XYZ file of C-alpha atoms in Angstrom:
631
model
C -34.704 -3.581 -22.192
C -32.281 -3.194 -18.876
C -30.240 -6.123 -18.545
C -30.224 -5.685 -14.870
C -32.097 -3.734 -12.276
C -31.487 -3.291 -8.590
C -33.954 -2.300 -6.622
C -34.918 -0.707 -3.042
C -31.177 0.232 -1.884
C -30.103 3.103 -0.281
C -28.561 4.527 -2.963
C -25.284 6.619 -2.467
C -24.075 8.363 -6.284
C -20.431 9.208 -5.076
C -21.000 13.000 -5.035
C -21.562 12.875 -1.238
C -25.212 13.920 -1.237
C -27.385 11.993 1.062
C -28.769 8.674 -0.095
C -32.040 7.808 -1.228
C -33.780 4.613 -1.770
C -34.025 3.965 -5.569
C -33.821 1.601 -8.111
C -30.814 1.587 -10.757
C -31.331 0.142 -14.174
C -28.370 -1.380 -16.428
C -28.428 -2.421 -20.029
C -24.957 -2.498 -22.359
C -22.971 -2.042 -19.505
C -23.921 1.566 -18.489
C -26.160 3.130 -15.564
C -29.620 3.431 -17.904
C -31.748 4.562 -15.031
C -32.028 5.761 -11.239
C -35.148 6.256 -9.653
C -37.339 4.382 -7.580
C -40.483 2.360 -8.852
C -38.288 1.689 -12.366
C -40.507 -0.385 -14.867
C -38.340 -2.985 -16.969
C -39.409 -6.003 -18.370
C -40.037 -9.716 -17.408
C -36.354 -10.587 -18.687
C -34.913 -8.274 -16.667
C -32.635 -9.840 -14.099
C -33.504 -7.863 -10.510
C -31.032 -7.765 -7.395
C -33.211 -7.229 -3.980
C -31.477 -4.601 -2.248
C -33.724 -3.705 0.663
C -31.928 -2.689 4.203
C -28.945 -2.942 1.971
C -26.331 0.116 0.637
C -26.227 0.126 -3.672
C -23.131 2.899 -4.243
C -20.600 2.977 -7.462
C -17.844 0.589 -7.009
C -14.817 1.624 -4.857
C -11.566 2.784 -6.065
C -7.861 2.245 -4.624
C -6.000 4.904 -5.595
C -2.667 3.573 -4.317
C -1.994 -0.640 -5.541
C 1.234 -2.305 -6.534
C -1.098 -4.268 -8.580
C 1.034 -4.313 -12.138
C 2.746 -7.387 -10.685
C -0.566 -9.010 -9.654
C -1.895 -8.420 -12.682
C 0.631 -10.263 -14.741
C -0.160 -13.905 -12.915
C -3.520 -13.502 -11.805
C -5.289 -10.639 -13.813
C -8.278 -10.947 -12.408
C -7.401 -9.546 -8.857
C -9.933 -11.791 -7.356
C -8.738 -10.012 -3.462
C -9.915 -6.839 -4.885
C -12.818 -7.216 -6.458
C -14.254 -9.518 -3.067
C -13.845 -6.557 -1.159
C -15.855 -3.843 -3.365
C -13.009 -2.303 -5.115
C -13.673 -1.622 -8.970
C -10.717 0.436 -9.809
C -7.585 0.283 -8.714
C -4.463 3.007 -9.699
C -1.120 0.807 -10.417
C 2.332 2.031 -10.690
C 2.983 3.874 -7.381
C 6.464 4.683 -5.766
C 8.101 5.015 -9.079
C 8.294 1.748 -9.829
C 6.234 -0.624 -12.512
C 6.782 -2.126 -15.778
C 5.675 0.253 -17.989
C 8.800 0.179 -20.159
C 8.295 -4.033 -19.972
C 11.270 -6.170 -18.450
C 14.116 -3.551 -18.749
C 16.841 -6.367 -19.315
C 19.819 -5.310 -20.320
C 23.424 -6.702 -19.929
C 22.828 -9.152 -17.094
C 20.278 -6.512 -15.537
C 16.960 -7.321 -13.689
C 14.925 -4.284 -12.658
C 11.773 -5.699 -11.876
C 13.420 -7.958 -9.642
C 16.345 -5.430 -8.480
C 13.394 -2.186 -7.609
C 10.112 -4.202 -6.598
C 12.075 -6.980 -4.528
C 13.046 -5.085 -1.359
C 11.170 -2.163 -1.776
C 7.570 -3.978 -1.865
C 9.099 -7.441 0.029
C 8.071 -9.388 -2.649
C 9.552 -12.929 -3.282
C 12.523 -12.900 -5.998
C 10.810 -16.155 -7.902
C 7.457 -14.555 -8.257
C 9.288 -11.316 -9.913
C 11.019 -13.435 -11.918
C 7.963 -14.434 -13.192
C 6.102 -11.090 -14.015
C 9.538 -10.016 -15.588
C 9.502 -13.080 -18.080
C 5.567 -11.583 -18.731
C 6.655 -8.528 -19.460
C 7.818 -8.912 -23.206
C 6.654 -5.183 -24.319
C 9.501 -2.544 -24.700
C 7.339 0.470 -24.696
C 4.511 2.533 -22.384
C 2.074 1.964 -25.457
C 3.024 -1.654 -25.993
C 1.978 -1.627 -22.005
C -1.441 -0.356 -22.429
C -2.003 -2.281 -25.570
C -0.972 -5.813 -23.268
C -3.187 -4.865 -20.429
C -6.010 -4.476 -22.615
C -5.554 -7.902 -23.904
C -5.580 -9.461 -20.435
C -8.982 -11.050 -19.010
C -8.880 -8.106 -16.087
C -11.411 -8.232 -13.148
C -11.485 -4.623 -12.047
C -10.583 -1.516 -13.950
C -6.723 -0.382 -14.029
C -5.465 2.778 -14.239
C -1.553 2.515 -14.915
C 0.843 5.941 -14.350
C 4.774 6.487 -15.922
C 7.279 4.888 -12.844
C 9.919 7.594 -12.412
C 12.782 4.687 -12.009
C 12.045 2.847 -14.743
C 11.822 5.614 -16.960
C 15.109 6.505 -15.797
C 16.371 2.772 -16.550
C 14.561 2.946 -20.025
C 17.356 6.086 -20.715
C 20.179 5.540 -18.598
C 20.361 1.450 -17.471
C 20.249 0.445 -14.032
C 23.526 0.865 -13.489
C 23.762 4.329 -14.908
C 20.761 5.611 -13.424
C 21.869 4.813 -9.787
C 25.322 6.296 -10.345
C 24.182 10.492 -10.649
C 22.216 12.791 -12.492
C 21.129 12.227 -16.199
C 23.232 13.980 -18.876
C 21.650 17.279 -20.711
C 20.530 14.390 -23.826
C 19.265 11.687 -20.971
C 17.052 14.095 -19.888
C 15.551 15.353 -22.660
C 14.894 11.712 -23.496
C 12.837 11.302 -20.461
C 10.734 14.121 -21.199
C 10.062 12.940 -24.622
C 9.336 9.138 -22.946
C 6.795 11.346 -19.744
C 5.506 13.173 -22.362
C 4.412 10.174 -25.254
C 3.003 8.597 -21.598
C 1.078 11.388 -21.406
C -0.529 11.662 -24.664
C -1.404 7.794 -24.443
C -3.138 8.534 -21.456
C -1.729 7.627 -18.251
C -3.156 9.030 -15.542
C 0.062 10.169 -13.587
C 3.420 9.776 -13.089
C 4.846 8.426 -9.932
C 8.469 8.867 -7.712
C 9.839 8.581 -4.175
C 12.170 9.696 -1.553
C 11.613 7.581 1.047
C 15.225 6.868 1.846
C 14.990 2.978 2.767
C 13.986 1.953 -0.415
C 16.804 -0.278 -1.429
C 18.038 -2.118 -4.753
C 17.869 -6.224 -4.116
C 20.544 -7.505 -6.397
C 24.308 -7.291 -6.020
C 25.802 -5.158 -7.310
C 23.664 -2.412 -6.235
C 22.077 -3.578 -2.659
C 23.881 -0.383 -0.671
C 21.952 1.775 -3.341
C 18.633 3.003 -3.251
C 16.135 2.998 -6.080
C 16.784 5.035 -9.181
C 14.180 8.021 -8.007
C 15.698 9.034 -5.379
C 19.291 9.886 -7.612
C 17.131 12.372 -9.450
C 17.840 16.348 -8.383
C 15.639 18.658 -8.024
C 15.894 20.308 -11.727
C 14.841 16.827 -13.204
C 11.818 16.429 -10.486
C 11.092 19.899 -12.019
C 11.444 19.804 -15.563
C 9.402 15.863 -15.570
C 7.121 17.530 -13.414
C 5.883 20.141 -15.599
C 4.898 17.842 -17.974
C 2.634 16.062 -15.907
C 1.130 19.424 -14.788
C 0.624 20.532 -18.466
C -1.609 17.253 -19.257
C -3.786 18.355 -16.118
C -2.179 14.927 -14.674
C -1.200 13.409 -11.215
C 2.191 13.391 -9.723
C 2.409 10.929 -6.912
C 5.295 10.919 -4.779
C 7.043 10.173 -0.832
C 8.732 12.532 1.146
C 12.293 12.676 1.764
C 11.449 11.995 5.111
C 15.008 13.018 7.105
C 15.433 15.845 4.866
C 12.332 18.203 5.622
C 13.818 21.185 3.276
C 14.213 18.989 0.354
C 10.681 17.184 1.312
C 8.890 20.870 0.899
C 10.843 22.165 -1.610
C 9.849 19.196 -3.459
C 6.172 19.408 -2.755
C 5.788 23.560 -3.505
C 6.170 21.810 -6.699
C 2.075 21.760 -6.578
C 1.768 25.628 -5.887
C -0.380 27.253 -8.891
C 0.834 30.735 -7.627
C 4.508 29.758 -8.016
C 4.225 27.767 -11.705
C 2.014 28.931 -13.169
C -0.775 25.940 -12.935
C -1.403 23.838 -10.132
C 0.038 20.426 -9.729
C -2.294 17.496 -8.514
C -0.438 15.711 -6.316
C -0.957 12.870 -3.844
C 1.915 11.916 -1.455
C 2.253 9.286 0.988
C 1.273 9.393 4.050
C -0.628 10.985 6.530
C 0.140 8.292 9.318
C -0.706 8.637 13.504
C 2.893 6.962 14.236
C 3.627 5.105 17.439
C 6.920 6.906 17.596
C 6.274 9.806 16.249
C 3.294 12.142 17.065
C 4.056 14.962 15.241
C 4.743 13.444 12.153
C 0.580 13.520 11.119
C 0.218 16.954 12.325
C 3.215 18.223 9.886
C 2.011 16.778 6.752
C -1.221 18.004 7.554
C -0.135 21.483 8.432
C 2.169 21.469 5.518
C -0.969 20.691 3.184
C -2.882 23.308 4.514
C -0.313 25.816 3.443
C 0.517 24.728 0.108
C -3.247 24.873 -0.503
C -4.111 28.402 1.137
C -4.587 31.195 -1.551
C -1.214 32.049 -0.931
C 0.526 28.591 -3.183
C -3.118 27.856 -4.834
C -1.699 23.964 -4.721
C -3.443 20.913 -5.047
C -1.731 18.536 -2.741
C -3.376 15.603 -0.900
C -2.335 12.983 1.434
C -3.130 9.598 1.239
C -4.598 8.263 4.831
C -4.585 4.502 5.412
C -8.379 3.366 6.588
C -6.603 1.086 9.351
C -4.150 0.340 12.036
C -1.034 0.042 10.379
C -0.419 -3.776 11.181
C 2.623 -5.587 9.831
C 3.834 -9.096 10.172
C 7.965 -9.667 9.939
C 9.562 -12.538 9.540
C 12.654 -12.738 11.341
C 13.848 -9.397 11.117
C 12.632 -8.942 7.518
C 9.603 -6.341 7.295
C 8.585 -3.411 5.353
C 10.472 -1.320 7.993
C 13.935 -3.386 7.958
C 15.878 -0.740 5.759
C 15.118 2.125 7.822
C 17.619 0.576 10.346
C 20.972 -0.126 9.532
C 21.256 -3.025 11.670
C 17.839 -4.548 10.189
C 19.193 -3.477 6.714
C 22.760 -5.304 6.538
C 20.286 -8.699 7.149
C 17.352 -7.523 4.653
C 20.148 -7.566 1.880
C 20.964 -10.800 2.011
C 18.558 -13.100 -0.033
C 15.719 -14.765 1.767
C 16.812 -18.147 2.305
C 20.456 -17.072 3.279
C 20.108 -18.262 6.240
C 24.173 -19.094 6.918
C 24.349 -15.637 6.019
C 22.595 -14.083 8.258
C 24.324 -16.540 11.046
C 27.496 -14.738 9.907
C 26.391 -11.456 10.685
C 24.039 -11.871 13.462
C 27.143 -12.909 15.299
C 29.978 -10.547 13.580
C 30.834 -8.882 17.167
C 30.470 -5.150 15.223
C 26.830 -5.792 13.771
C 26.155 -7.054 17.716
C 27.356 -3.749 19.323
C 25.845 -1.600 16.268
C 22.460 -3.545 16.881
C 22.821 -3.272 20.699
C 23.180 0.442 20.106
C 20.066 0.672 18.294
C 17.740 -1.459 20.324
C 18.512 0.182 23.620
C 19.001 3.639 22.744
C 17.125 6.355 24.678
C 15.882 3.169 26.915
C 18.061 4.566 29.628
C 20.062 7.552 31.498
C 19.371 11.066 30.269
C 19.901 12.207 26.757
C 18.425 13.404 24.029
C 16.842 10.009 22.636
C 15.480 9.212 25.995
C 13.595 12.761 26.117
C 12.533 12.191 22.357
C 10.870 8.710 23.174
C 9.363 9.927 26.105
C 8.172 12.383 23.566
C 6.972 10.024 20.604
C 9.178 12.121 18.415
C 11.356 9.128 17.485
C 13.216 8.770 13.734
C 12.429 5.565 13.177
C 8.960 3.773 12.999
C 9.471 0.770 15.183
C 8.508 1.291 19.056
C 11.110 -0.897 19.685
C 9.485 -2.495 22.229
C 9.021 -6.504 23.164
C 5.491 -5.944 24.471
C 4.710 -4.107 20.944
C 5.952 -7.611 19.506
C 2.616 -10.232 19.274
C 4.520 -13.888 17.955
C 2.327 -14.853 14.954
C 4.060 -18.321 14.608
C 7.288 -19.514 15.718
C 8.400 -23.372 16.674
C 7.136 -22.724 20.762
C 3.473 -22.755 20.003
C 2.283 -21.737 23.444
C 4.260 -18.170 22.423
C 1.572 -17.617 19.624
C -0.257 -14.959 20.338
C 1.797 -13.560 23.361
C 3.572 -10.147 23.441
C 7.893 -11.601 23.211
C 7.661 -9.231 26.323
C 5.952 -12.596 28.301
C 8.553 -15.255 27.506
C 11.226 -12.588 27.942
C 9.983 -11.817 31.961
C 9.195 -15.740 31.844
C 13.353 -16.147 30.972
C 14.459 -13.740 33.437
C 12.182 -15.928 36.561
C 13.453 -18.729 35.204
C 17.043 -17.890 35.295
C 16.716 -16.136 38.996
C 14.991 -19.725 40.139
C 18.176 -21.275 38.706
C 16.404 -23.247 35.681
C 13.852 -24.284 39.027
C 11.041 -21.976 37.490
C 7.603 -23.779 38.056
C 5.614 -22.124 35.355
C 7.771 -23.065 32.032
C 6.895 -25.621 30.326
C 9.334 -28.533 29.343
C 10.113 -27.358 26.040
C 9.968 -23.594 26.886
C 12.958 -24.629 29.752
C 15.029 -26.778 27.447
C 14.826 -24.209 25.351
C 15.887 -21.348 27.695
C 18.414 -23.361 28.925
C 19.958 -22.219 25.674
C 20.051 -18.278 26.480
C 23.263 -16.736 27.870
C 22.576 -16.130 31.781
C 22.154 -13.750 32.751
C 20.664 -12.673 29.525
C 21.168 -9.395 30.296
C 18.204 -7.312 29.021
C 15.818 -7.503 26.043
C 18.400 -6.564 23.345
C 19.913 -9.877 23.665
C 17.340 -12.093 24.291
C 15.815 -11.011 20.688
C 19.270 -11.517 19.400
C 19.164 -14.962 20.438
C 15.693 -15.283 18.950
C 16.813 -14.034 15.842
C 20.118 -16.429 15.791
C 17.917 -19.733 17.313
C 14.624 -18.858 14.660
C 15.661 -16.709 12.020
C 12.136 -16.545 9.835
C 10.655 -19.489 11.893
C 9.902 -16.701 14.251
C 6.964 -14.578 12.612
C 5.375 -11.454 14.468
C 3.332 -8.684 14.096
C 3.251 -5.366 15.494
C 1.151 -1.682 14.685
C 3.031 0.744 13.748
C 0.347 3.633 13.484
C -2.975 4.220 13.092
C -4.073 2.782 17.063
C -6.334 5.602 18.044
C -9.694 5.108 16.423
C -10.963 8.321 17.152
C -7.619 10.005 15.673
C -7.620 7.676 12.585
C -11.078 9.008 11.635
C -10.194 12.593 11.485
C -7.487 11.694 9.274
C -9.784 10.352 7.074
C -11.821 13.056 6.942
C -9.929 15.640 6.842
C -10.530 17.904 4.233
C -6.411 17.406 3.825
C -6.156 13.634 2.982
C -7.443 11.117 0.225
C -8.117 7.691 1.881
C -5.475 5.468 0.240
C -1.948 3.939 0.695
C -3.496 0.249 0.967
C -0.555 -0.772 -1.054
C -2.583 -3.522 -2.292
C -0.312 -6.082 -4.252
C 2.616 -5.369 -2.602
C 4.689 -6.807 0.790
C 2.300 -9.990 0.357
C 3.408 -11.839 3.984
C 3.989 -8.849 5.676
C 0.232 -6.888 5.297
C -2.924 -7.137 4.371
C -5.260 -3.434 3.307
C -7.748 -5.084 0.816
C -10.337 -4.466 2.726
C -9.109 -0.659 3.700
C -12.481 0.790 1.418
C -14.436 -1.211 3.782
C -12.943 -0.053 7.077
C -13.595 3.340 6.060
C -16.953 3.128 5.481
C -17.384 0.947 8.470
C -15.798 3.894 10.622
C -18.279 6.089 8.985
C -21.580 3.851 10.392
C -21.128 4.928 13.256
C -22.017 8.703 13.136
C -24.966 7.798 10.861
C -25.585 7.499 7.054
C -24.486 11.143 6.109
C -21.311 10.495 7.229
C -21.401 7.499 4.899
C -22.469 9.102 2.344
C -19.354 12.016 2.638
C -16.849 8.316 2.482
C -18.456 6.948 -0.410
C -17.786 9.974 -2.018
C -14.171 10.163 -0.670
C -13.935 6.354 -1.964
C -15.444 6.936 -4.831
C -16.163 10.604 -6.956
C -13.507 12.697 -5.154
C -10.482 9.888 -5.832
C -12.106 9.663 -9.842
C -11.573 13.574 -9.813
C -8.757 13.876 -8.583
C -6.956 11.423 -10.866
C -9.300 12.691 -13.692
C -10.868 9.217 -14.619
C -14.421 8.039 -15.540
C -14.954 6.088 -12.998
C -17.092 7.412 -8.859
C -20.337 8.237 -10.011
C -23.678 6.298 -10.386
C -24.974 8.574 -12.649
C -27.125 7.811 -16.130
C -24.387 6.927 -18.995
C -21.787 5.963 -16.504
C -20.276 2.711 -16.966
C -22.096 0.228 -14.525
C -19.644 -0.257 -11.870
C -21.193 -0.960 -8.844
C -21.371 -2.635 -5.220
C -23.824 -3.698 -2.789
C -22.699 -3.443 0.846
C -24.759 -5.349 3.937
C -25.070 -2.801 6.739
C -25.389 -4.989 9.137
C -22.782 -7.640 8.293
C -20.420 -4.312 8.034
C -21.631 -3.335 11.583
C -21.062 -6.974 13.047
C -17.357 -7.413 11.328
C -14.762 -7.182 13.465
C -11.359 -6.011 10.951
C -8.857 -7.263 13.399
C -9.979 -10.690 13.869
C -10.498 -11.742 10.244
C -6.701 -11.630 8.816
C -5.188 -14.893 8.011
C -2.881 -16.494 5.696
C -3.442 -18.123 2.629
C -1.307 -19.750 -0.442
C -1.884 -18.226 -3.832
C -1.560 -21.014 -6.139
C -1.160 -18.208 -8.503
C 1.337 -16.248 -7.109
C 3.301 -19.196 -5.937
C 3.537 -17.995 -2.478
C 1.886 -16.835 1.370
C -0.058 -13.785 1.523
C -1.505 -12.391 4.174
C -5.550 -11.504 3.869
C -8.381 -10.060 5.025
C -11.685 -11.308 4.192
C -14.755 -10.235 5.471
C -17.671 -12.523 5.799
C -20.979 -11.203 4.249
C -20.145 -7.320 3.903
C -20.050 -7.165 -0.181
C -23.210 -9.375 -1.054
C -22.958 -7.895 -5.097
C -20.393 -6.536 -7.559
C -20.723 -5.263 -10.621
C -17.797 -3.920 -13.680
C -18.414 -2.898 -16.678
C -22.240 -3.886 -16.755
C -21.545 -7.512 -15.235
C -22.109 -9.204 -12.362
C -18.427 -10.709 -10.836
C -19.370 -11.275 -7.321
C -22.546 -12.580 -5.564
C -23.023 -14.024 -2.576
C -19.696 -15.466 -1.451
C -18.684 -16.426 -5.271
C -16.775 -15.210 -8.471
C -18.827 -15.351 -11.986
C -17.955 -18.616 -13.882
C -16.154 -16.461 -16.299
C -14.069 -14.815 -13.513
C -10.373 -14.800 -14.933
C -10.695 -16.004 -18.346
C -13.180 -12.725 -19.848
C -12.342 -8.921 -19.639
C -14.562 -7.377 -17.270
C -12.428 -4.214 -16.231
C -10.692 -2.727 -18.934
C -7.863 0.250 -19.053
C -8.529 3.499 -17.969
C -6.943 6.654 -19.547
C -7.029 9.965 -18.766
C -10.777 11.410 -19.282
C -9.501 13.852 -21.863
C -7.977 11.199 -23.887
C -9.595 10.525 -27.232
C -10.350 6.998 -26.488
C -12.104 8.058 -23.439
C -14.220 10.958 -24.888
C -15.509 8.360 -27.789
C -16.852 6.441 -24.948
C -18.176 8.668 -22.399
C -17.811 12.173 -24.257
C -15.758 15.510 -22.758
């Protein structure tokens, strides 16, 4: 007897072949049955699906979940939005190796703090969680944990290097001959337990949080090319994932690294997925050379197996102050991203040191004006750095002036510069706007000071957003189609008040819709089946014997949602903390893990957080994983 049957959706498998409308049957937690007209009995519970899309439940292949998971396993903002697998562990860092601490050292807190822009208390807390000391005492805690979706955990290049060297030692040079055959032997016991991949980076602001390492970036990035090698070549012997960043001001190292994946060159090709294929603001040819560089390494010539990961949105981040995901790309932003969060003398100090003013001044308005080389390379969008720079790129979230919410800083600023011509007489400001710009210098000058003077007057009371990438729609749907990328890089669990990509699965089959249900049947696939292959997991496909993972999606509510306008903030009891979301009204009407219904309607299960619905996922060539679903 099926313990559940849905019936008349347009069914979508994951392989990307067109959908029909069927019925699916589940009983002990696996797919029993597709086809359409399915007889079960009276017991059976059935889930209407007509005018509505049934598909296998979505994956997000790049999550900073493992912190999540350790406060509030059941991931409640991923399973709401469709998403029954999620890969953890990305950008070399996790807890795989448990808390790491070790004469006065923190790594949790020291790698995930500035890195991910998560708050110092609520690391604190998944460090005290993490009371394992080894990558199998890792998979054997997860599995203990009442988990909503599926997780798929992968070896974190700096803490393995922690694990062998310290902190301290393993941001201070290469590993010694005995180091590094230690982290072999640690990749390689990761390996035969299963995990899925093994994760580093290079992006070069990725920053240490704790003194006295804050001028020092993550361990990862101390590693030389001979150790990215030899680790490397384990992964590619399991048949495994290496995910990884580019060294993004250093394009020699960044493809040296990456011919890593060539087949022709070692032997056996590499999967790997790299962030990110991004349409910057400042930087146009940025997409077109990681997409061109794909392209080679997978010709016949490398035989490689590199994709990368495409975000399914505009890239939209909210700062604080001058704290953002960006801050550490510019030195300026960087000296006040080191200091801790509620240092707010601190800051003071160094917003007015007279040599952080002229350094920031130098910054802001370079290539604004004259002729030089900047100017000619942002009239070109072929800018190093990923902020426009740019007050009318600058939308005020929140900030003590509530009439300014929602305004470009780019209206006040013009607003400042009529009121000090009028000579404070300006008709249009309102009382508290003119007591307050009786404050500014005058003449403030131009727009480098007058966010100085934000900055010094607000600190974090002034919160903004801006879009970094991702604004064309038409451009942002090649991208995720191109036979080049993965859709990824939500970073879901990660920079908690600064974005919000839950609901990135969803955009990307919402951007299909509109070129009609083949197209959405080639993004289920690339949501679903091609992400499950790639990573080698059982997990994509509504097929009979597949474990019955599974979501129902409301065209029309999908067609009606508007992405942009449903972000807001809420406090995670949980967590302890703000985090921005995204929740869509009506778009997921049913999900299913693991044979089980944990979402209906607009409501968890009862048992939602305190029973196992997802479970770990190994490798599919694991022995664990061919018990329960075979070779």
């Amino acid at each position: 007897m099926a313990d559940f049957v849905y019936r008349n959706g347009v069914f979508f498998d994951g392989s990307g072949a067109d959908p029909v409308l069927s019925d699916l049957a589940v009983k002990d937690g696996r797919i029993a049955a597709v086809g359409p007209h399915l007889e079960v009995d009276p017991d059976t519970v059935e889930i209407d699906c007509r005018g509505l899309w049934l598909m296998p439940g979505l994956l997000d292949i790049h999550t900073h979940l493992d912190l999540e998971v350790e406060l509030a396993p059941e991931l409640p903002e991923v399973v709401r939005h469709g998403t029954t697998t999620v890969v953890m562990s990305n950008c070399s860092i996790g807890v795989a190796y448990g808390h790491q601490r070790r004469e006065g050292e923190d790594p949790i807190v020291d790698c995930f703090a500035r890195v991910e822009n998560m708050p110092k208390p609520v690391l604190r807390r998944v460090a005290d969680a993490c009371t394992w000391t080894d990558s199998q005492g890792y998979l054997d805690h997860l599995e203990s944990l009442p988990l909503g979706p599926n997780v798929v955990p992968m070896i974190p290049h700096s803490m393995l290097r922690i694990e062998v060297m310290g902190l301290n030692g393993s941001v201070a040079g290469p590993p010694a001959p005995q180091e590094l055959d230690r982290m072999e032997q640690l990749l390689e016991a990761g390996m035969a337990q299963g995990y899925a991949g093994f994760s580093t980076d290079a992006l070069p602001f990725h920053f240490l949080a704790n003194a006295p390492n804050k001028k020092k970036r993550i361990p990862t990035q101390y590693a030389g090319f001979r150790e990215l090698a030899r680790l490397t070549e384990i992964v590619r012997r399991h048949g495994r994932v290496w995910q990884a960043t580019p060294a993004k001001d250093d394009i020699l190292a960044a493809v040296r690294s990456f011919m890593l994946t060539s087949g022709r060159l070692y032997g056996r090709p590499l999967r790997t997925t790299v962030l990110a294929a991004l349409d910057l603001q400042t930087s146009r040819s940025a997409m077109h050379l990681c997409l061109l560089l794909s392209s080679i390494l997978n010709s016949r010539l490398f035989k490689g197996m590199l994709r990368f990961q495409a975000l399914s949105s505009s890239f939209r981040i909210w700062s604080d102050g001058a704290i953002n995901p960006l801050a550490d790309e510019i030195p300026a932003f960087r000296a006040l991203n080191e200091r801790e969060l509620e240092d707010r003398d601190g800051r003071m100090r160094i917003l007015n040191d007279p040599a952080w003013v002229a350094s920031f001044r130098k910054m802001w308005l370079g290539g604004k004006g004259g002729w030089s080389v900047d100017r000619l390379r942002r009239h070109l969008r072929c800018e190093k750095i990923v902020l426009s720079r740019r007050l009318d790129d600058m939308v005020v979230a929140e900030c003590p002036l509530p009439h300014w919410v929602g305004e470009s800083l780019e209206a006040p600023y013009r607003r400042l510069l009529a009121f000090q011509a009028a000579n404070g007489r300006f008709p249009h400001a309102r009382d508290a706007e003119a007591g307050f710009f009786s404050g500014f210098p005058d003449p403030i000058g131009d727009d480098a000071a007058f966010l100085l003077h934000l900055l010094r007057e607000w600190d974090t009371d002034l919160r903004w957003e801006t879009t970094i990438a991702n604004r064309n729609p038409a451009t942002l749907g090649r991208l995720l189609f191109h036979d080049q990328t993965l859709p990824g890089f939500n970073d879901s669990g990660a920079h908690l008040a600064n974005i919000g990509f839950y609901d990135g699965n969803l955009r990307t089959l919402k951007i299909a819709q509109r070129d009609g249900l083949r197209q959405v049947a080639r993004a289920v696939h690339r949501l679903t089946g091609l992400p499950a292959d790639f990573f080698g997991i059982h997990a994509g496909l509504a097929r009979v014997g597949a474990q019955a993972d599974l979501c129902v999606i409301d065209p029309v509510a999908l067609e009606r949602w508007n992405p942009e306008e449903t972000y807001h903030f809420v406090h995670r009891s949980q967590l302890g903390c703000r985090q921005v979301v995204n929740r869509p009204c009506g778009v997921v009407r049913s999900v299913m893990i693991g044979g089980k219904i944990v979402w209906a309607g607009d409501r968890y299960a009862d048992a939602f957080g305190t029973r196992a619905y997802g479970r770990v996922m190994r490798a599919k060539d694991h022995p664990l994983e061919r018990q329960l679903y075979g070779p």
